[in-house]
PDB file of C-alpha atoms in Angstrom:
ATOM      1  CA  UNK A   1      72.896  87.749 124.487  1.00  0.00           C
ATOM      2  CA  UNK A   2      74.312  87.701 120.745  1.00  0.00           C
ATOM      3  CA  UNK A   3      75.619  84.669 118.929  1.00  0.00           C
ATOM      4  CA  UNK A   4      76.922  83.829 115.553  1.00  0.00           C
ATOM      5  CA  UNK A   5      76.973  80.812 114.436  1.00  0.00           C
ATOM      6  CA  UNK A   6      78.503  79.327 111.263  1.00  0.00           C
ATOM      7  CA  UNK A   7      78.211  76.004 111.052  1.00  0.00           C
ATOM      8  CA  UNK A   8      80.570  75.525 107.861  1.00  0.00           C
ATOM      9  CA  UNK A   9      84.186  75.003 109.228  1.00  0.00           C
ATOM     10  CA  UNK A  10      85.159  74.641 106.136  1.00  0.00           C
ATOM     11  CA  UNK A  11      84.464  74.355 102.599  1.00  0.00           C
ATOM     12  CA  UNK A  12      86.899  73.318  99.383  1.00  0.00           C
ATOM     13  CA  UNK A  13      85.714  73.795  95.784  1.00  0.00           C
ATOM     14  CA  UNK A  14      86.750  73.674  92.523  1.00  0.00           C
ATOM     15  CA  UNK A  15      87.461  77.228  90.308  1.00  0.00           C
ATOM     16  CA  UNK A  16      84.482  78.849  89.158  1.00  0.00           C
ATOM     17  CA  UNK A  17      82.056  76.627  90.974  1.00  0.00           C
ATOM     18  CA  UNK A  18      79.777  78.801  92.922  1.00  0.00           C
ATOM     19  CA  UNK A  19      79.874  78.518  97.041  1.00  0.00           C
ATOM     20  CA  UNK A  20      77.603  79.778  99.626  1.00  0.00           C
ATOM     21  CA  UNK A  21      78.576  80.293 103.161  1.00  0.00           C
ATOM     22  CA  UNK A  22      76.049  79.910 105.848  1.00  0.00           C
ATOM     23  CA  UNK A  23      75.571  82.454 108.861  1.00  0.00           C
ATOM     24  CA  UNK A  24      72.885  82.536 111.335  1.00  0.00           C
ATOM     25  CA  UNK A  25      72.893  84.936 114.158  1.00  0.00           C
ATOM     26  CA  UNK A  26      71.092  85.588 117.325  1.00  0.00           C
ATOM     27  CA  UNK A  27      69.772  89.040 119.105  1.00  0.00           C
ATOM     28  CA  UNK A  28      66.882  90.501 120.750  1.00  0.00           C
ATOM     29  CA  UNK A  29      68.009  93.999 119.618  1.00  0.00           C
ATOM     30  CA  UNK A  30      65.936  95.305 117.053  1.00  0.00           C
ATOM     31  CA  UNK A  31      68.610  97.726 115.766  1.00  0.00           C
ATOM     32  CA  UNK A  32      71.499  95.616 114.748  1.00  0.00           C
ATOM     33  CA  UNK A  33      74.066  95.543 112.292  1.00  0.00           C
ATOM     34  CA  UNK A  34      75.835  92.382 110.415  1.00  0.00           C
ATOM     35  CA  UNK A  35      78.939  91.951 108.600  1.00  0.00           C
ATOM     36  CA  UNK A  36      81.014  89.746 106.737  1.00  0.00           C
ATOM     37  CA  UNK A  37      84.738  90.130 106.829  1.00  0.00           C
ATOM     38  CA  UNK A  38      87.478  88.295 104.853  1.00  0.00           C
ATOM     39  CA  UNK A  39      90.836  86.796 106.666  1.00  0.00           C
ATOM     40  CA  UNK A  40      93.537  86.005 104.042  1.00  0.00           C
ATOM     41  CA  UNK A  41      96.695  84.292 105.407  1.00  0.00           C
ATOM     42  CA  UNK A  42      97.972  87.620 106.036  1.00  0.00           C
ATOM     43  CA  UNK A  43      95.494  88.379 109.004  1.00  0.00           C
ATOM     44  CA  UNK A  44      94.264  91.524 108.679  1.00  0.00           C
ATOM     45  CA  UNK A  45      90.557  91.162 108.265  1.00  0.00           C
ATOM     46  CA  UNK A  46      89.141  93.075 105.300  1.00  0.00           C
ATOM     47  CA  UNK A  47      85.718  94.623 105.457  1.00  0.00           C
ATOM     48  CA  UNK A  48      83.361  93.022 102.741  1.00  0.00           C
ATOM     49  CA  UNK A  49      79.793  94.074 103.626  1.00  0.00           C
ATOM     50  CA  UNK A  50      77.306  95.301 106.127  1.00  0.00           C
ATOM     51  CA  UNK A  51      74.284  95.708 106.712  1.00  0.00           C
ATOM     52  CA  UNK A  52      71.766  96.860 109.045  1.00  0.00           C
ATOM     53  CA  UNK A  53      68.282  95.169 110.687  1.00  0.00           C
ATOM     54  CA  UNK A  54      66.241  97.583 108.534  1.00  0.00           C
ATOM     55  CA  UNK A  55      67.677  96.250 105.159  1.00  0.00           C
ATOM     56  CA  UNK A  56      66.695  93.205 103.900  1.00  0.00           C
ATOM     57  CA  UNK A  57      67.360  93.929 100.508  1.00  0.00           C
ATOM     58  CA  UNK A  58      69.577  91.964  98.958  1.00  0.00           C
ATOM     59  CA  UNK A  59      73.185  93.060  97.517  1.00  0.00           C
ATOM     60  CA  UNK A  60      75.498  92.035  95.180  1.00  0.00           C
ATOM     61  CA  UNK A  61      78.515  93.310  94.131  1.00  0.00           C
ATOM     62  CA  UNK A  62      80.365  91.428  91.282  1.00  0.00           C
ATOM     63  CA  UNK A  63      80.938  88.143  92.275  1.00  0.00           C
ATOM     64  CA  UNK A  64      79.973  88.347  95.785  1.00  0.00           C
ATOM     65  CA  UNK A  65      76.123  88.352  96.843  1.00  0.00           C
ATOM     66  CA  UNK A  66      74.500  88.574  99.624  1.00  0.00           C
ATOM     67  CA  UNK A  67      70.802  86.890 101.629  1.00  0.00           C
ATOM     68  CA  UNK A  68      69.432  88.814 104.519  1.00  0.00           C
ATOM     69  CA  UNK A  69      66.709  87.357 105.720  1.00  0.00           C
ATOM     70  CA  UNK A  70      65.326  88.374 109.605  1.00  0.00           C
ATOM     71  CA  UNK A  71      62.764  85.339 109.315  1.00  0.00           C
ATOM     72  CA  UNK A  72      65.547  82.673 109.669  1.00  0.00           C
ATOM     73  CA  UNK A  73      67.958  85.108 111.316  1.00  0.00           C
ATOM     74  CA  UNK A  74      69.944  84.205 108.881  1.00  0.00           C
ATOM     75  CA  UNK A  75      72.601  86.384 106.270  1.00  0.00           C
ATOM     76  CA  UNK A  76      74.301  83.950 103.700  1.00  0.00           C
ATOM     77  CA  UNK A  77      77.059  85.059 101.375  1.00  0.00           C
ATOM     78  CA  UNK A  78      77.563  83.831  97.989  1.00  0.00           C
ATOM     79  CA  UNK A  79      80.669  83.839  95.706  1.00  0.00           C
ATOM     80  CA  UNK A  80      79.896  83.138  91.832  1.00  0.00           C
ATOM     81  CA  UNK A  81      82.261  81.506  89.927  1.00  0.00           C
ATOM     82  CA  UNK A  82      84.825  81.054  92.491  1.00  0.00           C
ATOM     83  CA  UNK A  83      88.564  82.149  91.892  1.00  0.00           C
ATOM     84  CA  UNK A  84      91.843  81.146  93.752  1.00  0.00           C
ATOM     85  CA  UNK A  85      92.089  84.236  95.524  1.00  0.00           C
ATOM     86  CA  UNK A  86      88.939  83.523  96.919  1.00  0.00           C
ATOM     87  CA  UNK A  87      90.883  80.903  99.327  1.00  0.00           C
ATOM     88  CA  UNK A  88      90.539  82.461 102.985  1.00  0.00           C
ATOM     89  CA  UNK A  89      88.775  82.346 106.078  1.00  0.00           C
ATOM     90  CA  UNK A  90      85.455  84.439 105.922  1.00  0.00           C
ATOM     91  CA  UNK A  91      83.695  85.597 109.273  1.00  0.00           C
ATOM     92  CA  UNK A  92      80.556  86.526 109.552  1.00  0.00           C
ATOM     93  CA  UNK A  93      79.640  88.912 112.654  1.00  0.00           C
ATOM     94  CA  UNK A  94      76.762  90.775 114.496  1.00  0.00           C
ATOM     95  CA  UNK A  95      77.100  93.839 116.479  1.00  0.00           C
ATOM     96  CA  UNK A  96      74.217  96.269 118.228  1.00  0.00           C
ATOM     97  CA  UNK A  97      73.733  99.958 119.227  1.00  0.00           C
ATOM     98  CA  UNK A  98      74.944 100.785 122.411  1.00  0.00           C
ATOM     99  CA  UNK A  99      73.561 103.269 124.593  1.00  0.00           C
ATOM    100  CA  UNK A 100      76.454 106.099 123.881  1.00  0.00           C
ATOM    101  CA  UNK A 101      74.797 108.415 121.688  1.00  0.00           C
ATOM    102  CA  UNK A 102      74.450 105.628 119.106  1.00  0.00           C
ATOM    103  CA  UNK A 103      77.490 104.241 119.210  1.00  0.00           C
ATOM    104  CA  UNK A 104      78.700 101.073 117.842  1.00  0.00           C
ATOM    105  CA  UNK A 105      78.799  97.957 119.363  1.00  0.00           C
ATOM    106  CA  UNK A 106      81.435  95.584 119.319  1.00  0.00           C
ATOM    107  CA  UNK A 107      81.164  93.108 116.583  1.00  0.00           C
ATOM    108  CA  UNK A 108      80.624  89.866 117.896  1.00  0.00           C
ATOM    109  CA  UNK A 109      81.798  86.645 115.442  1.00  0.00           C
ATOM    110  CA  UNK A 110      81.191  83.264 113.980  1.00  0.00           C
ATOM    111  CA  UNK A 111      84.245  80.803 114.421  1.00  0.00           C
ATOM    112  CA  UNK A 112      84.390  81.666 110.095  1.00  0.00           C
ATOM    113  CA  UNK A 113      84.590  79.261 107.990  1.00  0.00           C
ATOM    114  CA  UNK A 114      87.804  78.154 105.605  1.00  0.00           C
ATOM    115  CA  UNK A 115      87.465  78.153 102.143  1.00  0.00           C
ATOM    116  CA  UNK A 116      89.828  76.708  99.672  1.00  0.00           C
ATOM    117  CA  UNK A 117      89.505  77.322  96.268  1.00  0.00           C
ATOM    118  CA  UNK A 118      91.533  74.781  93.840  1.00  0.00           C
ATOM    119  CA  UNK A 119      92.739  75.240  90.763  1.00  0.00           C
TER     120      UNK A 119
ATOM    121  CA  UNK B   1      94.931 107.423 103.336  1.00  0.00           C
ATOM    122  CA  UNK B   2      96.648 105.281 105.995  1.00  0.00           C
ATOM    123  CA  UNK B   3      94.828 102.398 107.301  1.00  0.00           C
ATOM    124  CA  UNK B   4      95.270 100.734 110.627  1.00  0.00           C
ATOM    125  CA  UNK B   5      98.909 100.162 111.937  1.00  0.00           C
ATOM    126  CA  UNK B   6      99.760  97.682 114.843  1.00  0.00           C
ATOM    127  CA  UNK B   7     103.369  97.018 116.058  1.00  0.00           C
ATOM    128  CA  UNK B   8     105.036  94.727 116.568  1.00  0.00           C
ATOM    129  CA  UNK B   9     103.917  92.240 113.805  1.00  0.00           C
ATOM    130  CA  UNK B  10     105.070  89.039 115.794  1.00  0.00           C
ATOM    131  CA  UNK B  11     106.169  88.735 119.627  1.00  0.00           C
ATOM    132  CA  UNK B  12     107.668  85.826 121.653  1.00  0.00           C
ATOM    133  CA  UNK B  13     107.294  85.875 125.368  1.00  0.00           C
ATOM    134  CA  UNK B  14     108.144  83.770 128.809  1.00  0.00           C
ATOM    135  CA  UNK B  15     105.057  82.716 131.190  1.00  0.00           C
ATOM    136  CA  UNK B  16     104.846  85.500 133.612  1.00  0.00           C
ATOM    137  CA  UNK B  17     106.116  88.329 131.433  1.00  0.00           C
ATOM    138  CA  UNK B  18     104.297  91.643 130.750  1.00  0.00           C
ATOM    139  CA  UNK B  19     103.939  92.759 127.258  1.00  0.00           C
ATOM    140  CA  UNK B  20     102.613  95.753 125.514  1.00  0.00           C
ATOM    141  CA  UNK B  21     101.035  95.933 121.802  1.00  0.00           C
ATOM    142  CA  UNK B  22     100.539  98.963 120.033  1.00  0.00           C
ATOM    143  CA  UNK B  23      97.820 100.705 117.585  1.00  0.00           C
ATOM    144  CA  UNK B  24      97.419 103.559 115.479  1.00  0.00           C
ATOM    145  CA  UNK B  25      94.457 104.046 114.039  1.00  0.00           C
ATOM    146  CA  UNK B  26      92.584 104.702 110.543  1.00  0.00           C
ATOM    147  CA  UNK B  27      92.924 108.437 109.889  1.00  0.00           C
ATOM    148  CA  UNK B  28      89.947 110.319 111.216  1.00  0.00           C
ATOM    149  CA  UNK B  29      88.947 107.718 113.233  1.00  0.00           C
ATOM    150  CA  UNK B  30      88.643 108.366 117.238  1.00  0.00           C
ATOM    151  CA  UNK B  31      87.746 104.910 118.770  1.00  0.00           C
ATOM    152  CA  UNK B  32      90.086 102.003 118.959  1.00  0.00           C
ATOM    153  CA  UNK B  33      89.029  98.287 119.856  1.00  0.00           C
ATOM    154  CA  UNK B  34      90.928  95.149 120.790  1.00  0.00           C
ATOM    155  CA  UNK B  35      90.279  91.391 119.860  1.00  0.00           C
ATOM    156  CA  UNK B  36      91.898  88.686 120.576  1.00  0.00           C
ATOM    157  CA  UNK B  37      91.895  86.091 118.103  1.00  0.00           C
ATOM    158  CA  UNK B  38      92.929  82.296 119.098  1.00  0.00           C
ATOM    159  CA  UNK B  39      94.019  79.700 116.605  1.00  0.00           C
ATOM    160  CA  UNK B  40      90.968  78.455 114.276  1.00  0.00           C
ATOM    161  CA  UNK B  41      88.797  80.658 116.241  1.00  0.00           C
ATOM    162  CA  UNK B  42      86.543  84.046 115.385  1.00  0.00           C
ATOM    163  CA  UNK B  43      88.077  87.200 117.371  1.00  0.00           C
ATOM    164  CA  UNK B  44      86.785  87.840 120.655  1.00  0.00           C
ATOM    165  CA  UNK B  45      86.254  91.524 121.963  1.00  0.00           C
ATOM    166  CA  UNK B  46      88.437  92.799 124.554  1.00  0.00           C
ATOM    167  CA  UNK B  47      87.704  96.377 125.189  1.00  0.00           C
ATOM    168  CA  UNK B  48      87.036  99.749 123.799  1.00  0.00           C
ATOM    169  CA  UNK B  49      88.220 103.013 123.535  1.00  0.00           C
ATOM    170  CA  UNK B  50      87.261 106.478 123.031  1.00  0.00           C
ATOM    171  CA  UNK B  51      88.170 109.650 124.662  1.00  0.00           C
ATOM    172  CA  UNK B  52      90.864 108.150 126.290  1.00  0.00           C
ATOM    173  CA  UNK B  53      88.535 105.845 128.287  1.00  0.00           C
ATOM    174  CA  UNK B  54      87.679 102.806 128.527  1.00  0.00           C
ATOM    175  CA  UNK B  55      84.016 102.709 127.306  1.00  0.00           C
ATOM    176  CA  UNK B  56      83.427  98.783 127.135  1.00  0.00           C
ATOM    177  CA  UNK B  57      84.611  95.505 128.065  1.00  0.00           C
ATOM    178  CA  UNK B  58      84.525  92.232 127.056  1.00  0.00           C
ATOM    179  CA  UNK B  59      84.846  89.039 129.435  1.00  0.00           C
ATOM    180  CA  UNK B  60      88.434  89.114 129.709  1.00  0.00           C
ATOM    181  CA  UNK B  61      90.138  89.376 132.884  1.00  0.00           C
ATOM    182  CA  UNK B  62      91.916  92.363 134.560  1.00  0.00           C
ATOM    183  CA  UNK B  63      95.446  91.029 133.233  1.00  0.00           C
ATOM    184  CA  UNK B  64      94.273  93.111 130.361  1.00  0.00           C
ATOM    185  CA  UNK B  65      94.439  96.634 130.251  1.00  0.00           C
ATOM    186  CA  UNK B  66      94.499  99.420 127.990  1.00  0.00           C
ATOM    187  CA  UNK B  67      95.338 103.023 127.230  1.00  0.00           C
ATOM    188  CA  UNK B  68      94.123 105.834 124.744  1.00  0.00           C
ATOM    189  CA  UNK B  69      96.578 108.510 123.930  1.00  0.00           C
ATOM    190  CA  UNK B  70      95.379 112.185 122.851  1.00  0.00           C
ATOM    191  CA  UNK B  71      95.905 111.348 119.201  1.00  0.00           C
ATOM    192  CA  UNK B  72      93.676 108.897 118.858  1.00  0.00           C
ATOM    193  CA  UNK B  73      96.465 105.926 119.333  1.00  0.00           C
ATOM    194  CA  UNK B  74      95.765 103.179 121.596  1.00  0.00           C
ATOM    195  CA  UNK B  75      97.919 100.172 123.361  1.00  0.00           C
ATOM    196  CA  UNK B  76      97.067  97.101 125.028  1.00  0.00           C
ATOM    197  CA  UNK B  77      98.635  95.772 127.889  1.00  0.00           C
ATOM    198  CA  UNK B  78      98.859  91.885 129.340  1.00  0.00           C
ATOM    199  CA  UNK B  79     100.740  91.143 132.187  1.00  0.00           C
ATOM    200  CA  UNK B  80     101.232  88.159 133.858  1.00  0.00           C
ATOM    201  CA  UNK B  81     101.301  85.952 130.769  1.00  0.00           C
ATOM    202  CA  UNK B  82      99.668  83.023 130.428  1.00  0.00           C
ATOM    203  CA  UNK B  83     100.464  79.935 127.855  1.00  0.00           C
ATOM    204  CA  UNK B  84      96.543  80.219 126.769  1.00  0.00           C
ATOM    205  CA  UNK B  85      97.150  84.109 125.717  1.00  0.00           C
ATOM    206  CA  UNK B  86      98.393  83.382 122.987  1.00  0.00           C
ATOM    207  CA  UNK B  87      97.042  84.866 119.751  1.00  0.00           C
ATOM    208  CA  UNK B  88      96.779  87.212 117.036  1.00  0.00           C
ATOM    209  CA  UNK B  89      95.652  90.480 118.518  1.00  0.00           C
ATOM    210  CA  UNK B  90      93.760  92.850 116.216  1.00  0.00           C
ATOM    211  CA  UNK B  91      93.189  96.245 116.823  1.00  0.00           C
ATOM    212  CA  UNK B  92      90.426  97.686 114.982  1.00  0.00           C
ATOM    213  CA  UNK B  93      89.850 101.639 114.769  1.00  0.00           C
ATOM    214  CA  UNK B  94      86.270 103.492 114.160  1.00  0.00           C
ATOM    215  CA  UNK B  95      84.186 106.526 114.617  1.00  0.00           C
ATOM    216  CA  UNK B  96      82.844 107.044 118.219  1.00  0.00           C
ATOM    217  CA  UNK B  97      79.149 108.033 117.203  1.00  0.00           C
ATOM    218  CA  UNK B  98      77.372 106.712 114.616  1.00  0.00           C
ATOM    219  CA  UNK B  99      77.151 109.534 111.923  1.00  0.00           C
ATOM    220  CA  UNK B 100      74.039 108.642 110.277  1.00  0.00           C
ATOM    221  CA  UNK B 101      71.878 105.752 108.364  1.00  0.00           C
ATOM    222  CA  UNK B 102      73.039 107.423 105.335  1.00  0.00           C
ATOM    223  CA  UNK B 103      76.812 107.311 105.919  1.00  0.00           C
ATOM    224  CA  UNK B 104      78.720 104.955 103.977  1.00  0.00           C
ATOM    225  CA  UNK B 105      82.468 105.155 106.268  1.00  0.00           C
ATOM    226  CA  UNK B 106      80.691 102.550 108.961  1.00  0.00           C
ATOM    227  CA  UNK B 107      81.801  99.947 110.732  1.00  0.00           C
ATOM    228  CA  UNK B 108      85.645  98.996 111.792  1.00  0.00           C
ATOM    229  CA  UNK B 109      89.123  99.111 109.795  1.00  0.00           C
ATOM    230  CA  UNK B 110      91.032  96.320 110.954  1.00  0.00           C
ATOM    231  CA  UNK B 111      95.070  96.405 111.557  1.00  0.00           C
ATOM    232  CA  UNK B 112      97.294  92.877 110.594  1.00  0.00           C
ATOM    233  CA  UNK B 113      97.359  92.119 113.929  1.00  0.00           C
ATOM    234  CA  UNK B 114     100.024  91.347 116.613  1.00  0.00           C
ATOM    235  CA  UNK B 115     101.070  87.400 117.108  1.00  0.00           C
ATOM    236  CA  UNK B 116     101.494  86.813 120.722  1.00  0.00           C
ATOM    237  CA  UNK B 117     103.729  83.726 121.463  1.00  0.00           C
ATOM    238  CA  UNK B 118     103.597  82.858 125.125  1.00  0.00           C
ATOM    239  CA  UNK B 119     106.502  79.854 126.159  1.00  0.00           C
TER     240      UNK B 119
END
């Protein structure tokens, strides 16, 4: 079975100190894709990353950086100098290749973690 | 290029009732999934469509059921409410088959979501 687990529930900080929010995941798939996704008050979730089990190369992209690392099953995300509009609920999730062609699996998530930035 | 559109944006129903929630998907997308997403919790996987079928299911029971329309739309259907189904329900629209390792439109496009209030 696949778990997420991030074991931040939440997380306040002070603007433009830099944050890191821990995920840790669990599969015996060796094909498998992870994601982070951000949750403003608004709801919707907004795509922010993914990645696949091949990958371990880490990304960054402005502000936001990303750890893969398959030895600690383990993909942290980092903001840098963290901004007001930061302030939301991030969720981290997992999801595998089903047997449809190579089709994608449901994403399967973290409980996310809250993140408040203050002013 | 539209994104992911669920009606209605907020619903209040009686124990008992039967309710239906709506989704159009991303353009050129072909699959639609459901999640249902309780307060301070990660979304949980409901089920999956694509080709009008119902391709996969999460652990939810047979209260919920779905429907794919020709054009890609999708709606979800509870009946028999229950206090406990209430939540934000998020449809989330994607591409069937994988296209590729090299293909950067991958992964889900979430909608805001539907707030379910059971009384």
């Amino acid at each position: 079975a696949q778990k997420v687990t991030q074991a931040q529930t939440e997380i306040s900080v002070v603007e433009k100190e830099d944050v890191t929010l821990d995920c840790v995941y669990e599969t015996r798939d060796t094909t498998y894709y992870l994601f982070w996704y951000k949750q403003p008050p608004s709801g919707e979730l907004v795509f922010l990353i993914r990645r696949n089990s091949f990958d371990e190369q880490n990304e960054i992209s402005g502000r936001y950086s990303w750890n893969f690392q398959k030895s600690t099953s383990s993909f942290n995300f980092t903001i840098t100098a963290s901004q007001v509009v930061d302030s939301a609920v991030y969720f981290c999730a997992l999801s595998v290749v089903w047997n449809y062609g190579g089709s994608q699996g449901n994403l399967i998530f973290g409980k996310g973690t809250k993140l408040s930035v203050k002013p | 290029d539209a994104g992911v559109t669920q009606s209605p944006t907020h619903l209040i129903k009686t124990r008992g009732q039967q309710v239906t929630l709506r989704c159009s998907p991303k353009s050129g997308h072909d699959t639609v999934s459901w999640y249902q997403q309780a307060l301070g919790q990660g979304p949980q996987f409901i089920f999956q469509y694509y080709e009008e079928e119902e391709r996969q299911r999460g652990n939810f029971p047979d209260r919920f059921s779905g429907h794919q329309f020709p054009n890609y739309s999708s709606e979800l259907n509870v009946n028999a409410l229950l206090l406990g189904d209430s939540a934000l329900y998020l449809c989330a629209s994607s591409l069937g088959v994988l296209p590729g390792q090299g293909a950067r439109d991958y992964g889900y496009t979430f909608g805001s979501g539907t707030r379910l209030t059971v009384v």
